[in-house]
Short mmCIF file of C-alpha atoms in Angstrom, two decimals:
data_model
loop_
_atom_site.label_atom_id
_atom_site.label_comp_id
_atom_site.label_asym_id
_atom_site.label_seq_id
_atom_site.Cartn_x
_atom_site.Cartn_y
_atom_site.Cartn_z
CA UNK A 942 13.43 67.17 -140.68
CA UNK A 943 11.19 64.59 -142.26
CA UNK A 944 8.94 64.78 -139.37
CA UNK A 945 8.90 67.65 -139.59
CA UNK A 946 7.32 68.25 -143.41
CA UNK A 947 4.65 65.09 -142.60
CA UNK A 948 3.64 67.78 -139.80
CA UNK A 949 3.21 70.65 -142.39
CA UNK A 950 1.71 67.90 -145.32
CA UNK A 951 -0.93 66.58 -142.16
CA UNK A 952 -1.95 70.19 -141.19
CA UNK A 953 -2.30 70.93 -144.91
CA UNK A 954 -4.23 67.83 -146.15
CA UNK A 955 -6.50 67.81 -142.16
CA UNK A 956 -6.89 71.92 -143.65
CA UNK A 957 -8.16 71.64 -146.79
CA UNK A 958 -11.60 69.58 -145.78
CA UNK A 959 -13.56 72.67 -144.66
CA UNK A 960 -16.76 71.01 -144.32
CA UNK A 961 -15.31 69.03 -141.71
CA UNK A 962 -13.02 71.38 -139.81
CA UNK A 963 -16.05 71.94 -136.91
CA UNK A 964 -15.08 68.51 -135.78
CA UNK A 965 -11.70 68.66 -135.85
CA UNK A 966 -9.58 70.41 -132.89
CA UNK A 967 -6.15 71.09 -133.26
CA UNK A 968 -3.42 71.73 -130.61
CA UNK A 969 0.25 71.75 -130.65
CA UNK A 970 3.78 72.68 -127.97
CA UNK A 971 7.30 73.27 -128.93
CA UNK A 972 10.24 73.34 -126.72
CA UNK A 973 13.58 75.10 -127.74
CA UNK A 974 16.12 73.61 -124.91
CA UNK A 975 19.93 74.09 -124.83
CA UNK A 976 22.46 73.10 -122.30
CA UNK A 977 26.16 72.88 -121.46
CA UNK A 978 28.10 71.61 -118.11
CA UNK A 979 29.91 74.68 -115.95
CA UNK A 980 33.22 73.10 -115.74
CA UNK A 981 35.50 71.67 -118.56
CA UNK A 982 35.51 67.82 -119.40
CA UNK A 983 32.20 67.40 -117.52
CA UNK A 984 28.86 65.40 -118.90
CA UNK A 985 25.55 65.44 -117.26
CA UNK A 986 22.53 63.60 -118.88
CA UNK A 987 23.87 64.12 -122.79
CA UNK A 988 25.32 67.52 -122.17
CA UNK A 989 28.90 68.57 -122.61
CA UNK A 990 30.90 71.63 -122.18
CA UNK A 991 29.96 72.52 -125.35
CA UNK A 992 26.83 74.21 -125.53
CA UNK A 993 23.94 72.24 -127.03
CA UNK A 994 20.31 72.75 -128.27
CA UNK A 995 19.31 69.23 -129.93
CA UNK A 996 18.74 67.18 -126.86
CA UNK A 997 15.56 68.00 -125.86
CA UNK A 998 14.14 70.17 -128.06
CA UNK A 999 11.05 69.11 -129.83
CA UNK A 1000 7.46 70.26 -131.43
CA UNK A 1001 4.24 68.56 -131.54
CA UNK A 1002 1.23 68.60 -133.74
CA UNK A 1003 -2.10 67.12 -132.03
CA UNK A 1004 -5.42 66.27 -133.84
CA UNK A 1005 -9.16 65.21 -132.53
CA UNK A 1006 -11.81 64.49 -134.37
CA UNK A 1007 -15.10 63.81 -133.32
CA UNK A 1008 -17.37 61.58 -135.54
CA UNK A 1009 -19.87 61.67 -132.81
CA UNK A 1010 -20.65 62.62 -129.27
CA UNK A 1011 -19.16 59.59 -128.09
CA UNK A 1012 -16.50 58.41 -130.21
CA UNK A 1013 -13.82 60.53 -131.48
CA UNK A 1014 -10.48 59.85 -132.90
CA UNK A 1015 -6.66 61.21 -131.36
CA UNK A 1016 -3.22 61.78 -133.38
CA UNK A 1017 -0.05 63.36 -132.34
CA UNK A 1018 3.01 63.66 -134.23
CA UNK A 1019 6.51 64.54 -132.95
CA UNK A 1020 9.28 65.77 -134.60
CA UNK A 1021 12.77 66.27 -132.81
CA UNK A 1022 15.62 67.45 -133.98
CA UNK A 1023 17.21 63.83 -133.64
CA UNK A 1024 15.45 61.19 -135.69
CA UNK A 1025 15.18 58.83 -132.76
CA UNK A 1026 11.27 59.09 -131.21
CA UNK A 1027 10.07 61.20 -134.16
CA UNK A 1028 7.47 60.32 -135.72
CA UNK A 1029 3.48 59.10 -134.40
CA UNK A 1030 3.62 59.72 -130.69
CA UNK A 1031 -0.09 58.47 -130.13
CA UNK A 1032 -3.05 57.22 -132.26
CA UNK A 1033 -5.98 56.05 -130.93
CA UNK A 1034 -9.92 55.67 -130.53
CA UNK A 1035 -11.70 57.43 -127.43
CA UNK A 1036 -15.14 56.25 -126.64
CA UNK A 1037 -17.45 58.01 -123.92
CA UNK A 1038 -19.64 55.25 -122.58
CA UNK A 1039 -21.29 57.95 -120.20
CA UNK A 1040 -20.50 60.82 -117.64
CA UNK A 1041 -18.15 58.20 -115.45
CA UNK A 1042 -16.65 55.79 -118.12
CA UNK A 1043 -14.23 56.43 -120.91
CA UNK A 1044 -12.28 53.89 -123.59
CA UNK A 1045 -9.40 53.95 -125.38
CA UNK A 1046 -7.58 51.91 -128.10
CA UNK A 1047 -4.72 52.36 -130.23
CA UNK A 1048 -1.38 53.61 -129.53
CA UNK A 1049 -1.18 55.05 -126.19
CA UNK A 1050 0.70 56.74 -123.90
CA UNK A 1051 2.29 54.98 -121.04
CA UNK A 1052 1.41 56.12 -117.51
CA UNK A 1053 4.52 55.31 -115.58
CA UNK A 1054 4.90 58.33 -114.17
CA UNK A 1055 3.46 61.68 -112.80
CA UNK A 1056 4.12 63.64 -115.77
CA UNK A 1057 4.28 60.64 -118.47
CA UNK A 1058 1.50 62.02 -120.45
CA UNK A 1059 2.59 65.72 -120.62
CA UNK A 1060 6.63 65.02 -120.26
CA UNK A 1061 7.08 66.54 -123.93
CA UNK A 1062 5.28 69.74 -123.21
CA UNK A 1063 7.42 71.64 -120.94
CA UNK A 1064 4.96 74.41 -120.46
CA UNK A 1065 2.64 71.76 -118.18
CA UNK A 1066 5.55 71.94 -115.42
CA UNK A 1067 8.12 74.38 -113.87
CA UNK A 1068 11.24 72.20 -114.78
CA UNK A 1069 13.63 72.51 -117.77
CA UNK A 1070 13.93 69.02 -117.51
CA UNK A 1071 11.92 66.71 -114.98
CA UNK A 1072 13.80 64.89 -112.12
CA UNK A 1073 16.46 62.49 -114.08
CA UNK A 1074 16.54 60.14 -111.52
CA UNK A 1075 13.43 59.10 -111.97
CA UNK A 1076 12.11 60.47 -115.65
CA UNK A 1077 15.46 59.07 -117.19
CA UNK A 1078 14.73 55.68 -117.21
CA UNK A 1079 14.99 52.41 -119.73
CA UNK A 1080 11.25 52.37 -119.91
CA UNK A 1081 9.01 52.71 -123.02
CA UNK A 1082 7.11 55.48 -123.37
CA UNK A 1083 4.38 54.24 -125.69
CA UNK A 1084 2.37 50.78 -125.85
CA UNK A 1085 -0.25 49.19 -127.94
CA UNK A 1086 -3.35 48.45 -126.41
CA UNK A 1087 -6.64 48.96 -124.64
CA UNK A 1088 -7.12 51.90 -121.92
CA UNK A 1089 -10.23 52.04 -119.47
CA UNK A 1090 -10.96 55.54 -117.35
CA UNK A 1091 -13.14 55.28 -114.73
CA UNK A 1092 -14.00 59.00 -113.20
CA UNK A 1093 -16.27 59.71 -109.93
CA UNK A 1094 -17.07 63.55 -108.71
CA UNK A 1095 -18.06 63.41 -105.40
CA UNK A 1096 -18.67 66.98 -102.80
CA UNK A 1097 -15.38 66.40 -100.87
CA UNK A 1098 -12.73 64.62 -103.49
CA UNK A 1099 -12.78 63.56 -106.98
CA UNK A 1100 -11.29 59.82 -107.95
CA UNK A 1101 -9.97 58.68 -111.29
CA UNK A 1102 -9.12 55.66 -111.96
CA UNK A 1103 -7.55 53.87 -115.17
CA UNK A 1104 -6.74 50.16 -116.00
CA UNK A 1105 -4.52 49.09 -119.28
CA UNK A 1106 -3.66 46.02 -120.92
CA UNK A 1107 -1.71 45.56 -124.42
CA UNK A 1108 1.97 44.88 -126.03
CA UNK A 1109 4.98 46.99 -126.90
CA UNK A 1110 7.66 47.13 -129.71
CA UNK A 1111 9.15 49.95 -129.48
CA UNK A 1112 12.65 51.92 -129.22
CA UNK A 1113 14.08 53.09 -125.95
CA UNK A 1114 16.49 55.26 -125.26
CA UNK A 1115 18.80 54.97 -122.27
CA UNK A 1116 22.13 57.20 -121.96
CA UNK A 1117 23.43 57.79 -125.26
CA UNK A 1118 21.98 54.72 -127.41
CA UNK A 1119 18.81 53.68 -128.64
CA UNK A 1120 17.26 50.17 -128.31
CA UNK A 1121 14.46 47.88 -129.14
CA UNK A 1122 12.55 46.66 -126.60
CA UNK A 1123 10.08 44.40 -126.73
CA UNK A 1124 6.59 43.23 -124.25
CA UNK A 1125 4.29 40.87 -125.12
CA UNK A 1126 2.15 41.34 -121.75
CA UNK A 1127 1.63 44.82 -120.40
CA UNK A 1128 -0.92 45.79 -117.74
CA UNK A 1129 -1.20 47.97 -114.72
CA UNK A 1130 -3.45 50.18 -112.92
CA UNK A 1131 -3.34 54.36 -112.18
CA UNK A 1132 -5.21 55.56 -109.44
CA UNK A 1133 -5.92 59.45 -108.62
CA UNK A 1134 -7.32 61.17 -105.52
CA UNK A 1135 -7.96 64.62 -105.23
CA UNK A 1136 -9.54 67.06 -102.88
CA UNK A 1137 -9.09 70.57 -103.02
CA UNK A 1138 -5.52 71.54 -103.77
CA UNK A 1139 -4.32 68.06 -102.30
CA UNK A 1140 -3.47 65.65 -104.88
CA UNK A 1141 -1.89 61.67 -104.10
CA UNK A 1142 -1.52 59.48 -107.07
CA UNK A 1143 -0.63 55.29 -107.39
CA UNK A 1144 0.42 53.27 -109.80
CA UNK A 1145 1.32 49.59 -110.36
CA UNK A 1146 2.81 47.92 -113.58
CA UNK A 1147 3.47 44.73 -114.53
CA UNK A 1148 4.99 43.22 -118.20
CA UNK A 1149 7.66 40.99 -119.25
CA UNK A 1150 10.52 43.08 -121.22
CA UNK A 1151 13.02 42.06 -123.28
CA UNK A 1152 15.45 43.78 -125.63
CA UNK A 1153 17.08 41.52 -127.95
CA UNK A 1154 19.75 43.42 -129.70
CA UNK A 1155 22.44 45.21 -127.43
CA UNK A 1156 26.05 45.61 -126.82
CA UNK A 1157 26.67 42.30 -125.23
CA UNK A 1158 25.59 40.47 -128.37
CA UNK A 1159 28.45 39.38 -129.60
CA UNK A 1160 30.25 38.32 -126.00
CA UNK A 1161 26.21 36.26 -125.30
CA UNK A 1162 26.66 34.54 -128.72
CA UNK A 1163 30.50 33.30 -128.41
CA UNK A 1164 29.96 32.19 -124.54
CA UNK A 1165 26.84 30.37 -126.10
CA UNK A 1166 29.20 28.58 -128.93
CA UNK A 1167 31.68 27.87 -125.81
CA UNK A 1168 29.05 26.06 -124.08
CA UNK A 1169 30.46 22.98 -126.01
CA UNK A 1170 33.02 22.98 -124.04
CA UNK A 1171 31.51 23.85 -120.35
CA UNK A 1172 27.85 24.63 -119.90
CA UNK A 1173 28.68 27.04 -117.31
CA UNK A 1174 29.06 29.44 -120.38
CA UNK A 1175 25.97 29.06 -121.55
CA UNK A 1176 24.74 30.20 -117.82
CA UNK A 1177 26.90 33.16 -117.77
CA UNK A 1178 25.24 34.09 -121.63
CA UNK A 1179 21.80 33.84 -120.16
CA UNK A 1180 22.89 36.28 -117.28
CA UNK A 1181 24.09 38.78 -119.75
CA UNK A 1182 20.84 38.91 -121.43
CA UNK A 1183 17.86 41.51 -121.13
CA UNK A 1184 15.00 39.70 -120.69
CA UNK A 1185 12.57 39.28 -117.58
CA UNK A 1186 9.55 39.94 -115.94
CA UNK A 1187 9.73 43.54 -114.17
CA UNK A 1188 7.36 45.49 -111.66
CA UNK A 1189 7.26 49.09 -111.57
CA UNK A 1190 5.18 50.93 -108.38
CA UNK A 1191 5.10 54.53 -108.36
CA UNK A 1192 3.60 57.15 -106.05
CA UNK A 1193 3.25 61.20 -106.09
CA UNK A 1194 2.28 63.89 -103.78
CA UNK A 1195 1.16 67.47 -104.65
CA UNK A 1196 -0.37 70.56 -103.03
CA UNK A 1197 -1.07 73.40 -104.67
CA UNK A 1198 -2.28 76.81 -103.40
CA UNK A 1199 -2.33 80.52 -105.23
CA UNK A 1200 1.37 81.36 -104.96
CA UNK A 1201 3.02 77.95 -103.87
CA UNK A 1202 3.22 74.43 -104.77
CA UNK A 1203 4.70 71.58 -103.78
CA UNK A 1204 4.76 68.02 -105.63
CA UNK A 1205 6.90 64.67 -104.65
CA UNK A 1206 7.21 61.40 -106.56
CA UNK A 1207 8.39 58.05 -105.53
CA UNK A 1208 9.42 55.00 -107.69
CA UNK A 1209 10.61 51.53 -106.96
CA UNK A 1210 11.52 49.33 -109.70
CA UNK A 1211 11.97 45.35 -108.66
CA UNK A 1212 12.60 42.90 -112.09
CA UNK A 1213 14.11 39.20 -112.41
CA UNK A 1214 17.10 40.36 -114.99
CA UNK A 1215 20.12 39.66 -113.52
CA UNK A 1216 22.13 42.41 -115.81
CA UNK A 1217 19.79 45.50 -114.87
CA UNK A 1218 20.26 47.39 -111.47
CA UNK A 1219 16.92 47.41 -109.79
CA UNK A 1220 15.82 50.75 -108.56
CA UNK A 1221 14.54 53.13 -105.69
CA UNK A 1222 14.01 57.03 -106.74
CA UNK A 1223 12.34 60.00 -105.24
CA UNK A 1224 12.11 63.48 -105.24
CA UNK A 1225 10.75 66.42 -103.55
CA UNK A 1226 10.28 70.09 -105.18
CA UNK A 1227 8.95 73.30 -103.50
CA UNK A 1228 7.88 76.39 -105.76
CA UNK A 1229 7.06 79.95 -105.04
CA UNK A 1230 5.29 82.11 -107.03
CA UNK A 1231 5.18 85.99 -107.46
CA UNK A 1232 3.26 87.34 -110.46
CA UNK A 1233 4.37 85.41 -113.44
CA UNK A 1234 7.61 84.48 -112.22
CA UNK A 1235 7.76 80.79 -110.41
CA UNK A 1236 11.13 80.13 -108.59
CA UNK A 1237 12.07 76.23 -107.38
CA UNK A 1238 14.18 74.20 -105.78
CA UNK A 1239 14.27 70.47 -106.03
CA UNK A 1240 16.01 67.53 -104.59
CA UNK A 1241 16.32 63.99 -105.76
CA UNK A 1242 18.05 61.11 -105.17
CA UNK A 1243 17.97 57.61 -107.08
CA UNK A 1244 19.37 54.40 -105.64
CA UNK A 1245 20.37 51.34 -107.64
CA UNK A 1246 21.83 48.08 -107.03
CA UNK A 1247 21.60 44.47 -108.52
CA UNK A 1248 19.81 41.76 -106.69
CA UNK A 1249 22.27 39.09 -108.03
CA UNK A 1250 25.94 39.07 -109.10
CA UNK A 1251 27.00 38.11 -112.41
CA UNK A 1252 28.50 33.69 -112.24
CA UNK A 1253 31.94 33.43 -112.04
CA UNK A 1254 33.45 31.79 -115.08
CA UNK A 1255 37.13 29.80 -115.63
CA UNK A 1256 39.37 30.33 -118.57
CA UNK A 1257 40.30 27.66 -120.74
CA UNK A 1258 43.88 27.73 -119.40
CA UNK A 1259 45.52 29.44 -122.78
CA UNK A 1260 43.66 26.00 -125.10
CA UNK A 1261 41.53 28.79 -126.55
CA UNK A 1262 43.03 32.43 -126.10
CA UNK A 1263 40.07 34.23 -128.38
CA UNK A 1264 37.65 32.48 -125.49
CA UNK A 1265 39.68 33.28 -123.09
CA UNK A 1266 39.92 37.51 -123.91
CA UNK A 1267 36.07 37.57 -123.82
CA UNK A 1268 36.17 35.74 -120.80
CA UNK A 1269 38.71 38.33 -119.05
CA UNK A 1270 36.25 40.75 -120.41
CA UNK A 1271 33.19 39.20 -119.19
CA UNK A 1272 35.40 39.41 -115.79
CA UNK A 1273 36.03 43.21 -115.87
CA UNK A 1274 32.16 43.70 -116.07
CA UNK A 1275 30.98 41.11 -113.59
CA UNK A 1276 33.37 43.54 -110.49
CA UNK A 1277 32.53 46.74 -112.48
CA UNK A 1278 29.18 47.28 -113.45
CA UNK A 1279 27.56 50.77 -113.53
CA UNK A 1280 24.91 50.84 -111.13
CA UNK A 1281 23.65 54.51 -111.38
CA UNK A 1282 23.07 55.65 -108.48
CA UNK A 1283 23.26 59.63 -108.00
CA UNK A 1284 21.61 62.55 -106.35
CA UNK A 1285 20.99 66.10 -107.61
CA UNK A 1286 20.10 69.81 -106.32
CA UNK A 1287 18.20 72.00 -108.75
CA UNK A 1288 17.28 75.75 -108.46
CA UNK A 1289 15.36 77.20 -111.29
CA UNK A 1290 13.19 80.13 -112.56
CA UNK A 1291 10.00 80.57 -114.70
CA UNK A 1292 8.94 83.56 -116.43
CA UNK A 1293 5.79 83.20 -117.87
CA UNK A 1294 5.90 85.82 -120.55
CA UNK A 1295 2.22 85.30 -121.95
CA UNK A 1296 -0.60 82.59 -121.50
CA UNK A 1297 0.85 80.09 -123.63
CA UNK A 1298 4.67 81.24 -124.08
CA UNK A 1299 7.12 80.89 -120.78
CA UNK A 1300 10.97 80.97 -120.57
CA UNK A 1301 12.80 78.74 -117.90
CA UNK A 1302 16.49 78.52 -116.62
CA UNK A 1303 17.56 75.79 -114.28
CA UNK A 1304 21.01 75.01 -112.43
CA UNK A 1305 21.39 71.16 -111.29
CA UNK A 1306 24.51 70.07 -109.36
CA UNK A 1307 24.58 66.38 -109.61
CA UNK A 1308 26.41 63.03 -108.06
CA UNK A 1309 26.30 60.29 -109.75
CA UNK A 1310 25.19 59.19 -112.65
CA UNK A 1311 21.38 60.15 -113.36
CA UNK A 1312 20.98 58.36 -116.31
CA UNK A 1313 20.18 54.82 -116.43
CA UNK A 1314 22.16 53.04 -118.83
CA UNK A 1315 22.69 49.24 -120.03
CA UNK A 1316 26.00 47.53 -118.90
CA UNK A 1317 28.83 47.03 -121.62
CA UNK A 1318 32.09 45.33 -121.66
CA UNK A 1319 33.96 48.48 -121.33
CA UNK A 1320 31.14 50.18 -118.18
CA UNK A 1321 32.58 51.97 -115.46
CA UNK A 1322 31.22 53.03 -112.47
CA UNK A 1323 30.44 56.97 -113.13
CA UNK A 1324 30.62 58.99 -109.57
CA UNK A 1325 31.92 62.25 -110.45
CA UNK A 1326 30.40 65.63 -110.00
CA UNK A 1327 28.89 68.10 -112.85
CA UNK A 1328 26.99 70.66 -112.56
CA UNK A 1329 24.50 71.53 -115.70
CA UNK A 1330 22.84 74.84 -116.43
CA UNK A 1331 20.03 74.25 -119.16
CA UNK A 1332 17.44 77.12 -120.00
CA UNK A 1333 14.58 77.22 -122.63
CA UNK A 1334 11.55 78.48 -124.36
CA UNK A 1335 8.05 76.80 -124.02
CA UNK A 1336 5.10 77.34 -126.54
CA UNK A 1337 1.66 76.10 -126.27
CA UNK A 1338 -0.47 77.03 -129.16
#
């Protein structure tokens, strides 16, 4: 709610300078989603049996202002109904070198993925909610830094190309809880080729990550106090902790005629964190359209498994039985971590009612778990069934 009135106050205050209002733009989306399981005792991706609309719905207010032809300033604000990722989404400088070279600084928007710089307007795509296996990930969605945009328009294909470097501190979210994760070197590449109605798009990105305060805490500091006594604790502490290099390559596919589409996306996820599953996802989605109704089906799949098993570590024998219970417990997760892995079936409809105002209903049967979580002392593998019907309004305006 308090995002919400710094919205209003910024549209008020950004309102009241009419002498400048010719060089400011305004823009802004809203998504009202709600969502329940089909069967009884069920949870899919933060939805229960009981029906609920404060997941994943969300509005955005988006200012530019140009103080020139060439330079020109960007802020969006986002207010959820949960307080975790309200607040400034993006702020940043753009600077238009010429017809074929763009920068930008500030706070930016991460390009992991397809969709990563459109994934909270839900008008931009036929979903209720993208793909989980892949858009459902630990990652942050926002860095610090610089941006550079390299675009080429040539007769047969047009290339884009973008480079960023920078830093992040930032919260993430993964299942239900929200953490703070941390990169002091960021950097990748995007590259996009199009030509026609073809599309292909590659990325690469590389940063260290680290998240500092999570569940394990407590068992990492005690095993690190044990150490005393063996220093094979101290090993097993470092194993539990979430902090690494990582490497994220991503890929997408789309063709797109008058009344069908089709788009597919491809990440693979490789890291030195012993803790985290590493990852291989995909999906592939087919759309028909007739008039302004769009009906889809998708598929997806995500595959996860850890590169290195948690050390074996001995007891103290009953000499220390408050070591020795985090120990057993520090057992149970080392032969039961999660690892995630799930696939998923979607059907879904789109009605677009007006130009900037569409209504959506989706059906996903899933297997697995979609959601990628961190481990805890009490994780269990997850390989049940749910299925999840989710439906909701989009507004561009």
């Amino acid at each position: 709610m308090r995002v919400l009135v710094l919205i209003v106050l910024f549209l008020s205050s950004a309102a009241s300078l009419a002498d400048e209002a010719a060089k400011i733009q305004y823009s802004g989306f809203a998504r009202f989603i709600g969502g329940a399981t089909i069967s009884s005792n069920d949870t899919a991706i933060g939805y229960t049996d009981d029906f609920k609309v404060n997941q994943h719905s969300l509005i955005g207010i988006q200012a530019d202002y140009a103080f020139s032809d060439k330079l020109s300033a960007t802020v969006q604000l986002l207010g959820k109904s949960e307080n975790f990722d309200s607040g400034l989404e993006w702020l940043y400088l753009t600077y238009h070198l010429n017809e074929n070279w763009q920068f930008k600084l500030g706070k930016l928007n991460t390009p992991f993925f397809e969709y990563s710089s459109i994934i909270n307007v839900g008008y931009a795509y036929h979903w209720v909610l993208p793909p989980e296996e892949i858009y459902a990930s630990f990652f942050f969605r926002k860095f610090n830094g610089i941006q550079a945009n390299y675009s080429y328009l040539a007769e047969q294909f047009d290339l884009n190309i973008q480079t960023y470097f920078g830093y992040v501190d930032d919260e993430i979210q993964a299942g239900e809880t929200v953490y703070t994760a941390e990169s002091d070197v960021f950097t990748g590449f995007v590259a996009n080729i199009s030509s026609e109605a073809l599309k292909f798009r590659i990325s690469h990105t590389f940063g260290d990550y680290l998240v500092r305060e999570t569940e394990l805490r407590p068992f990492i500091d005690i095993l690190n106090q044990a150490s005393v006594i063996n220093p094979v604790y101290a090993n097993a502490a470092e194993k539990l902790t979430v902090d690494g290099d990582i490497n994220f390559t991503q890929m997408s596919l789309s063709y797109n005629l008058v009344d069908f589409f089709f788009s597919s996306e491809w990440i693979k996820v490789k890291h030195d964190i012993d803790l985290l599953t590493e990852m291989e996802s995909k999906y592939i989605s087919l759309a028909y359209l007739v008039n302004e109704f769009t009906f889809h089906v998708t598929l997806a799949k995500k595959s996860a498994n850890y590169d290195a098993q948690l050390p074996a570590i001995p007891t103290t024998g009953g000499l220390n039985t408050n070591l020795d219970v985090v120990i057993e417990q520090y057992e149970f997760l080392r032969q039961n971590r999660p690892d995630s892995s799930s696939k998923s079936v979607t059907l879904g409809s789109r009605w677009d009612f007006k130009d900037s105002l569409a209504f959506k209903l989706d059906i996903k049967w899933i297997e697995g778990s979609p959601t990628t979580t961190l481990p805890t002392i009490d994780s269990v593998p997850y390989d049940g069934r749910s299925t999840l019907l989710v439906g909701g309004i989009e507004w561009v305006f």
